[in-house]
mmCIF file of C-alpha atoms and ligand atoms in Angstrom:
data_model
loop_
_atom_site.group_PDB
_atom_site.id
_atom_site.type_symbol
_atom_site.label_atom_id
_atom_site.label_comp_id
_atom_site.label_asym_id
_atom_site.label_seq_id
_atom_site.Cartn_x
_atom_site.Cartn_y
_atom_site.Cartn_z
ATOM 1 C CA MET A 1 106.599 72.741 30.999
ATOM 2 C CA GLU A 2 109.579 74.789 32.105
ATOM 3 C CA LYS A 3 108.990 75.792 35.989
ATOM 4 C CA LYS A 4 109.090 79.510 36.548
ATOM 5 C CA ILE A 5 110.267 80.854 39.949
ATOM 6 C CA SER A 6 110.586 84.634 41.063
ATOM 7 C CA ARG A 7 114.486 85.557 41.682
ATOM 8 C CA ARG A 8 113.246 86.121 45.222
ATOM 9 C CA GLU A 9 112.291 82.383 45.439
ATOM 10 C CA PHE A 10 115.144 81.119 43.960
ATOM 11 C CA LEU A 11 117.520 82.930 46.536
ATOM 12 C CA ARG A 12 115.346 81.662 49.468
ATOM 13 C CA ALA A 13 115.700 78.250 47.877
ATOM 14 C CA SER A 14 119.588 78.622 47.192
ATOM 15 C CA ALA A 15 120.096 79.830 50.436
ATOM 16 C CA ALA A 16 118.507 76.670 51.993
ATOM 17 C CA THR A 17 120.416 74.253 49.305
ATOM 18 C CA GLY A 18 123.791 76.470 49.536
ATOM 19 C CA ALA A 19 123.656 75.305 46.040
ATOM 20 C CA ILE A 20 124.408 78.919 44.111
ATOM 21 C CA LEU A 21 126.898 78.162 41.726
ATOM 22 C CA SER A 22 128.348 82.149 42.549
ATOM 23 C CA MET A 23 129.204 81.169 45.966
ATOM 24 C CA ALA A 24 131.143 77.842 44.850
ATOM 25 C CA PRO A 25 134.060 78.369 46.400
ATOM 26 C CA CYS A 26 132.203 78.601 49.725
ATOM 27 C CA ILE A 27 130.878 75.057 49.101
ATOM 28 C CA THR A 28 133.100 72.373 50.551
ATOM 29 C CA LEU A 29 132.958 69.200 47.965
ATOM 30 C CA ALA A 30 132.309 66.774 50.918
ATOM 31 C CA GLU A 31 128.743 68.122 50.613
ATOM 32 C CA GLU A 32 126.411 66.648 48.521
ATOM 33 C CA PRO A 33 125.452 68.406 45.655
ATOM 34 C CA LYS A 34 121.976 69.376 44.979
ATOM 35 C CA PRO A 35 119.808 70.191 42.079
ATOM 36 C CA ILE A 36 120.149 74.212 41.083
ATOM 37 C CA GLN A 37 116.905 75.592 40.091
ATOM 38 C CA LEU A 38 118.142 77.835 36.899
ATOM 39 C CA LEU A 39 116.617 81.157 36.335
ATOM 40 C CA THR A 40 114.177 82.394 33.794
ATOM 41 C CA PRO A 41 116.105 83.494 30.648
ATOM 42 C CA GLN A 42 116.463 87.270 30.567
ATOM 43 C CA PRO A 43 116.238 89.453 26.850
ATOM 44 C CA GLY A 44 119.970 90.144 27.520
ATOM 45 C CA SER A 45 121.879 92.983 26.554
ATOM 46 C CA GLY A 46 119.858 93.910 23.327
ATOM 47 C CA SER A 47 123.194 94.169 21.337
ATOM 48 C CA SER A 48 122.327 93.387 17.496
ATOM 49 C CA LEU A 49 123.248 90.072 16.070
ATOM 50 C CA MET A 50 125.722 92.191 13.779
ATOM 51 C CA GLN A 51 127.394 93.823 16.676
ATOM 52 C CA LEU A 52 127.863 90.329 18.675
ATOM 53 C CA LEU A 53 129.570 89.097 15.534
ATOM 54 C CA TRP A 54 132.121 91.785 15.273
ATOM 55 C CA LYS A 55 132.813 90.994 18.999
ATOM 56 C CA ARG A 56 133.015 87.248 18.839
ATOM 57 C CA LYS A 57 136.429 85.793 19.372
ATOM 58 C CA SER A 58 138.093 82.792 21.075
ATOM 59 C CA SER A 59 139.645 83.854 24.715
ATOM 60 C CA ARG A 60 141.893 81.659 26.902
ATOM 61 C CA GLU A 61 142.636 83.780 29.887
ATOM 62 C CA PHE A 62 139.904 83.591 32.721
ATOM 63 C CA SER A 63 139.428 85.531 36.007
ATOM 64 C CA PRO A 64 138.623 83.037 38.979
ATOM 65 C CA ARG A 65 135.459 84.636 39.719
ATOM 66 C CA PRO A 66 132.230 82.427 39.448
ATOM 67 C CA LEU A 67 129.550 83.232 36.925
ATOM 68 C CA PRO A 68 126.351 84.598 38.928
ATOM 69 C CA ILE A 69 123.524 81.976 38.499
ATOM 70 C CA GLU A 70 121.589 84.312 36.250
ATOM 71 C CA VAL A 71 124.183 84.498 33.640
ATOM 72 C CA LEU A 72 124.786 80.848 33.958
ATOM 73 C CA SER A 73 120.985 80.345 33.610
ATOM 74 C CA ASN A 74 121.074 82.763 30.426
ATOM 75 C CA LEU A 75 123.973 81.330 29.126
ATOM 76 C CA LEU A 76 122.715 77.599 29.301
ATOM 77 C CA TRP A 77 119.253 78.782 27.462
ATOM 78 C CA ALA A 78 121.377 80.734 24.936
ATOM 79 C CA GLY A 79 123.325 77.631 24.229
ATOM 80 C CA PHE A 80 120.666 74.853 23.833
ATOM 81 C CA GLY A 81 117.681 76.249 25.796
ATOM 82 C CA ILE A 82 114.188 75.410 24.629
ATOM 83 C CA ASN A 83 112.674 78.204 22.640
ATOM 84 C CA ARG A 84 109.080 77.224 21.446
ATOM 85 C CA PRO A 85 106.337 75.547 23.388
ATOM 86 C CA ASP A 86 107.014 72.150 21.359
ATOM 87 C CA GLY A 87 110.101 71.479 23.094
ATOM 88 C CA ARG A 88 112.522 72.555 20.098
ATOM 89 C CA ARG A 89 115.878 74.097 20.890
ATOM 90 C CA THR A 90 118.092 77.567 20.379
ATOM 91 C CA ALA A 91 120.331 75.018 18.297
ATOM 92 C CA PRO A 92 119.100 73.138 15.422
ATOM 93 C CA THR A 93 119.530 69.182 15.338
ATOM 94 C CA ALA A 94 119.301 66.542 12.259
ATOM 95 C CA SER A 95 115.754 65.536 12.473
ATOM 96 C CA ASN A 96 115.442 67.251 15.975
ATOM 97 C CA LYS A 97 117.050 64.500 17.920
ATOM 98 C CA GLN A 98 118.430 66.648 20.552
ATOM 99 C CA GLU A 99 121.082 64.158 20.708
ATOM 100 C CA ILE A 100 123.628 66.775 22.251
ATOM 101 C CA ASP A 101 123.770 66.776 26.577
ATOM 102 C CA ILE A 102 125.320 69.903 28.220
ATOM 103 C CA TYR A 103 127.566 68.939 31.246
ATOM 104 C CA VAL A 104 128.765 71.837 33.272
ATOM 105 C CA ALA A 105 132.180 71.335 35.190
ATOM 106 C CA ALA A 106 132.136 74.059 37.824
ATOM 107 C CA ALA A 107 134.232 74.520 41.098
ATOM 108 C CA ASN A 108 131.760 72.831 43.074
ATOM 109 C CA GLY A 109 131.238 69.788 41.061
ATOM 110 C CA VAL A 110 129.922 68.473 37.514
ATOM 111 C CA TYR A 111 126.060 69.100 36.906
ATOM 112 C CA LEU A 112 123.942 68.080 33.702
ATOM 113 C CA TYR A 113 121.729 70.719 31.871
ATOM 114 C CA ASP A 114 118.332 69.785 32.007
ATOM 115 C CA ALA A 115 116.318 72.112 29.635
ATOM 116 C CA LYS A 116 113.224 70.974 29.855
ATOM 117 C CA ALA A 117 113.106 71.641 33.904
ATOM 118 C CA ASN A 118 115.331 74.287 33.291
ATOM 119 C CA LEU A 119 117.532 72.373 36.185
ATOM 120 C CA LEU A 120 121.359 71.479 36.814
ATOM 121 C CA LYS A 121 121.217 68.014 38.089
ATOM 122 C CA PRO A 122 124.379 67.487 39.932
ATOM 123 C CA VAL A 123 126.224 64.355 38.557
ATOM 124 C CA LEU A 124 129.552 64.531 40.495
ATOM 125 C CA ALA A 125 130.893 66.070 43.469
ATOM 126 C CA GLU A 126 134.437 66.939 42.346
ATOM 127 C CA ASP A 127 136.021 69.713 40.413
ATOM 128 C CA ILE A 128 137.005 68.005 37.290
ATOM 129 C CA ARG A 129 137.742 71.356 35.289
ATOM 130 C CA ALA A 130 141.635 70.380 34.488
ATOM 131 C CA MET A 131 140.593 67.024 33.492
ATOM 132 C CA THR A 132 138.468 68.864 30.594
ATOM 133 C CA GLY A 133 140.782 69.845 28.199
ATOM 134 C CA ARG A 134 144.856 69.245 27.831
ATOM 135 C CA GLN A 135 145.624 73.130 28.108
ATOM 136 C CA SER A 136 146.518 74.714 31.413
ATOM 137 C CA TYR A 137 144.105 77.844 31.146
ATOM 138 C CA VAL A 138 140.962 75.320 31.222
ATOM 139 C CA LYS A 139 141.225 75.151 35.084
ATOM 140 C CA ASP A 140 140.853 78.759 35.220
ATOM 141 C CA ALA A 141 137.612 79.276 33.712
ATOM 142 C CA ALA A 142 134.230 79.469 35.874
ATOM 143 C CA VAL A 143 132.788 76.683 33.937
ATOM 144 C CA ASN A 144 133.569 74.450 31.082
ATOM 145 C CA LEU A 145 131.086 73.252 29.290
ATOM 146 C CA ILE A 146 131.315 69.340 28.024
ATOM 147 C CA TYR A 147 129.128 68.808 24.949
ATOM 148 C CA VAL A 148 128.126 64.750 24.674
ATOM 149 C CA ALA A 149 126.768 63.289 22.114
ATOM 150 C CA ASP A 150 124.437 60.449 23.263
ATOM 151 C CA PHE A 151 124.154 58.094 20.321
ATOM 152 C CA SER A 152 121.146 56.250 21.466
ATOM 153 C CA LYS A 153 118.915 58.900 20.589
ATOM 154 C CA MET A 154 120.203 58.868 17.382
ATOM 155 C CA GLY A 155 118.473 55.887 15.644
ATOM 156 C CA ASP A 156 119.707 53.566 13.222
ATOM 157 C CA GLY A 157 122.524 55.610 11.023
ATOM 158 C CA THR A 158 125.838 54.596 10.724
ATOM 159 C CA ASN A 159 128.618 55.520 13.566
ATOM 160 C CA GLU A 160 130.168 57.923 10.864
ATOM 161 C CA GLU A 161 126.935 59.863 10.274
ATOM 162 C CA LYS A 162 126.408 59.902 14.122
ATOM 163 C CA ILE A 163 129.476 61.473 14.456
ATOM 164 C CA LEU A 164 129.049 63.938 11.630
ATOM 165 C CA LEU A 165 125.859 65.280 12.866
ATOM 166 C CA SER A 166 126.504 65.539 16.156
ATOM 167 C CA ALA A 167 129.399 67.463 15.269
ATOM 168 C CA ALA A 168 127.749 69.667 13.412
ATOM 169 C CA ALA A 169 124.801 70.167 16.267
ATOM 170 C CA THR A 170 128.104 70.946 18.769
ATOM 171 C CA GLY A 171 129.252 73.528 16.357
ATOM 172 C CA LEU A 172 126.004 75.036 16.437
ATOM 173 C CA ILE A 173 125.560 75.141 20.462
ATOM 174 C CA SER A 174 129.075 76.186 20.621
ATOM 175 C CA GLU A 175 128.305 79.318 18.333
ATOM 176 C CA ASN A 176 125.076 79.977 20.424
ATOM 177 C CA VAL A 177 127.499 80.632 23.550
ATOM 178 C CA TYR A 178 130.065 82.175 21.901
ATOM 179 C CA LEU A 179 127.665 85.065 20.765
ATOM 180 C CA TYR A 180 126.023 85.047 24.370
ATOM 181 C CA CYS A 181 129.851 85.423 25.598
ATOM 182 C CA ALA A 182 129.962 88.147 23.166
ATOM 183 C CA SER A 183 126.774 89.800 24.529
ATOM 184 C CA GLU A 184 127.586 89.970 28.171
ATOM 185 C CA GLY A 185 131.386 90.317 27.904
ATOM 186 C CA LEU A 186 132.492 86.852 28.907
ATOM 187 C CA ALA A 187 136.042 84.801 27.671
ATOM 188 C CA THR A 188 135.136 81.752 25.840
ATOM 189 C CA VAL A 189 136.961 79.217 23.749
ATOM 190 C CA VAL A 190 135.743 76.018 22.206
ATOM 191 C CA ARG A 191 137.829 73.191 22.290
ATOM 192 C CA ALA A 192 138.912 69.727 20.959
ATOM 193 C CA ASN A 193 142.040 69.207 22.645
ATOM 194 C CA ILE A 194 140.447 66.718 25.304
ATOM 195 C CA GLU A 195 141.659 63.800 27.048
ATOM 196 C CA LYS A 196 138.691 62.162 26.112
ATOM 197 C CA PRO A 197 138.672 58.568 27.532
ATOM 198 C CA ALA A 198 140.149 59.950 30.994
ATOM 199 C CA LEU A 199 137.219 62.657 30.905
ATOM 200 C CA ALA A 200 134.417 59.780 29.896
ATOM 201 C CA SER A 201 135.979 57.511 32.337
ATOM 202 C CA VAL A 202 135.619 60.397 35.547
ATOM 203 C CA MET A 203 132.049 61.598 34.102
ATOM 204 C CA LYS A 204 131.197 57.809 34.172
ATOM 205 C CA LEU A 205 129.518 58.278 30.762
ATOM 206 C CA ARG A 206 128.023 55.174 28.907
ATOM 207 C CA PRO A 207 130.002 53.577 25.787
ATOM 208 C CA ASP A 208 127.303 55.389 23.494
ATOM 209 C CA GLN A 209 127.547 58.781 25.297
ATOM 210 C CA LYS A 210 130.610 60.721 22.866
ATOM 211 C CA ILE A 211 132.386 63.477 23.969
ATOM 212 C CA THR A 212 132.467 65.863 20.859
ATOM 213 C CA LEU A 213 133.768 69.539 22.266
ATOM 214 C CA ALA A 214 134.215 71.286 25.532
ATOM 215 C CA GLN A 215 134.011 75.086 26.052
ATOM 216 C CA SER A 216 135.496 77.248 28.589
ATOM 217 C CA VAL A 217 133.597 80.341 29.847
ATOM 218 C CA GLY A 218 134.338 82.897 32.477
ATOM 219 C CA TYR A 219 135.095 86.570 32.923
ATOM 220 C CA PRO A 220 137.985 87.586 31.365
ATOM 221 C CA LYS A 221 141.036 87.926 33.136
ATOM 222 C CA LYS A 222 141.897 91.645 34.044
ATOM 223 C CA THR A 223 144.824 93.048 32.156
ATOM 224 C CA SER A 224 145.400 96.412 33.931
HETATM 225 C C1 LIG B 1 136.270 72.504 16.311
HETATM 226 C C2 LIG B 1 137.053 73.692 17.190
HETATM 227 C C3 LIG B 1 138.169 73.089 17.985
HETATM 228 C C4 LIG B 1 139.107 73.817 18.801
HETATM 229 N N1 LIG B 1 139.871 73.187 19.555
HETATM 230 C C5 LIG B 1 140.597 73.891 20.436
HETATM 231 C C6 LIG B 1 141.399 73.597 21.228
HETATM 232 O O1 LIG B 1 141.453 72.508 21.772
HETATM 233 N N2 LIG B 1 142.117 74.454 21.955
HETATM 234 C C7 LIG B 1 142.108 76.046 21.916
HETATM 235 O O2 LIG B 1 142.398 76.541 22.681
HETATM 236 N N3 LIG B 1 141.173 76.438 20.854
HETATM 237 C C8 LIG B 1 140.240 75.506 19.921
HETATM 238 N N4 LIG B 1 139.464 76.274 19.196
HETATM 239 C C9 LIG B 1 139.444 77.721 19.055
HETATM 240 C C10 LIG B 1 140.364 78.042 17.707
HETATM 241 O O3 LIG B 1 141.718 77.635 17.977
HETATM 242 C C11 LIG B 1 140.107 79.245 17.358
HETATM 243 O O4 LIG B 1 138.409 79.302 17.124
HETATM 244 C C12 LIG B 1 140.654 79.948 16.279
HETATM 245 O O5 LIG B 1 141.993 80.029 16.472
HETATM 246 C C13 LIG B 1 140.215 81.004 15.496
HETATM 247 O O6 LIG B 1 140.160 81.911 16.892
HETATM 248 P P1 LIG B 1 138.886 83.002 16.959
HETATM 249 O O7 LIG B 1 137.954 82.083 17.545
HETATM 250 O O8 LIG B 1 139.035 83.875 17.988
HETATM 251 O O9 LIG B 1 138.283 83.459 15.627
HETATM 252 C C14 LIG B 1 138.886 75.423 18.260
HETATM 253 C C15 LIG B 1 137.890 75.723 17.609
HETATM 254 C C16 LIG B 1 137.116 74.984 16.851
HETATM 255 C C17 LIG B 1 136.179 75.525 15.920
#
């Protein structure tokens, strides 16, 4: 069951841990990263699906402005949060295997999204954003989501089947993220151009954890 806390409780807890991503530039990487309790997802801008589809696009120019915790919470929930009491998610997966994990690479480290606990679990106290893609803009995005398929959750299918099904699931999650970004005026681009072995190595992934895609998300760079 998702733990709900009020915004006031959250801010108190965040102040105690220093673990709020919107304050990321203040956190030194030497500090041991702590779990970050995400906020309960909010209804959002109220734009209709048709309006969001008109706005959906890829953008590759990012402002350094960090994402407030409420935006990050909504983003992750929109992408692959739990939307039903039986634990099913905002994106479908073949046979409901839920094999995709979302890692969040931010300025103050890498976290794993735990949808059930509505929590970000610290994985690495390092800024690896530049390593999440071969293109120079990826280091500028407030966060880079790294989609990782856990083949150990996918049963006895062939490797080829697992690659296909996990790629499809990633695409569905990614489109949810695109639509959330369209609703909030955020810039985003999903990416395949990744040095996967190097990234998997720095993330200390197991051999049966496969990086599928990454997705940069942040505020758009001001153009004035
Ligand atoms: C599976 C997939 C992989 C992609 N890989 C990259 C990438 O590595 N780098 C990049 O800048 N854009 C990447 N894109 C974004 C596409 O270039 C973009 O969707 C396309 O140019 C159409 O633009 P639009 O999203 O604004 O409609 C990828 C898109 C998809 C669906």
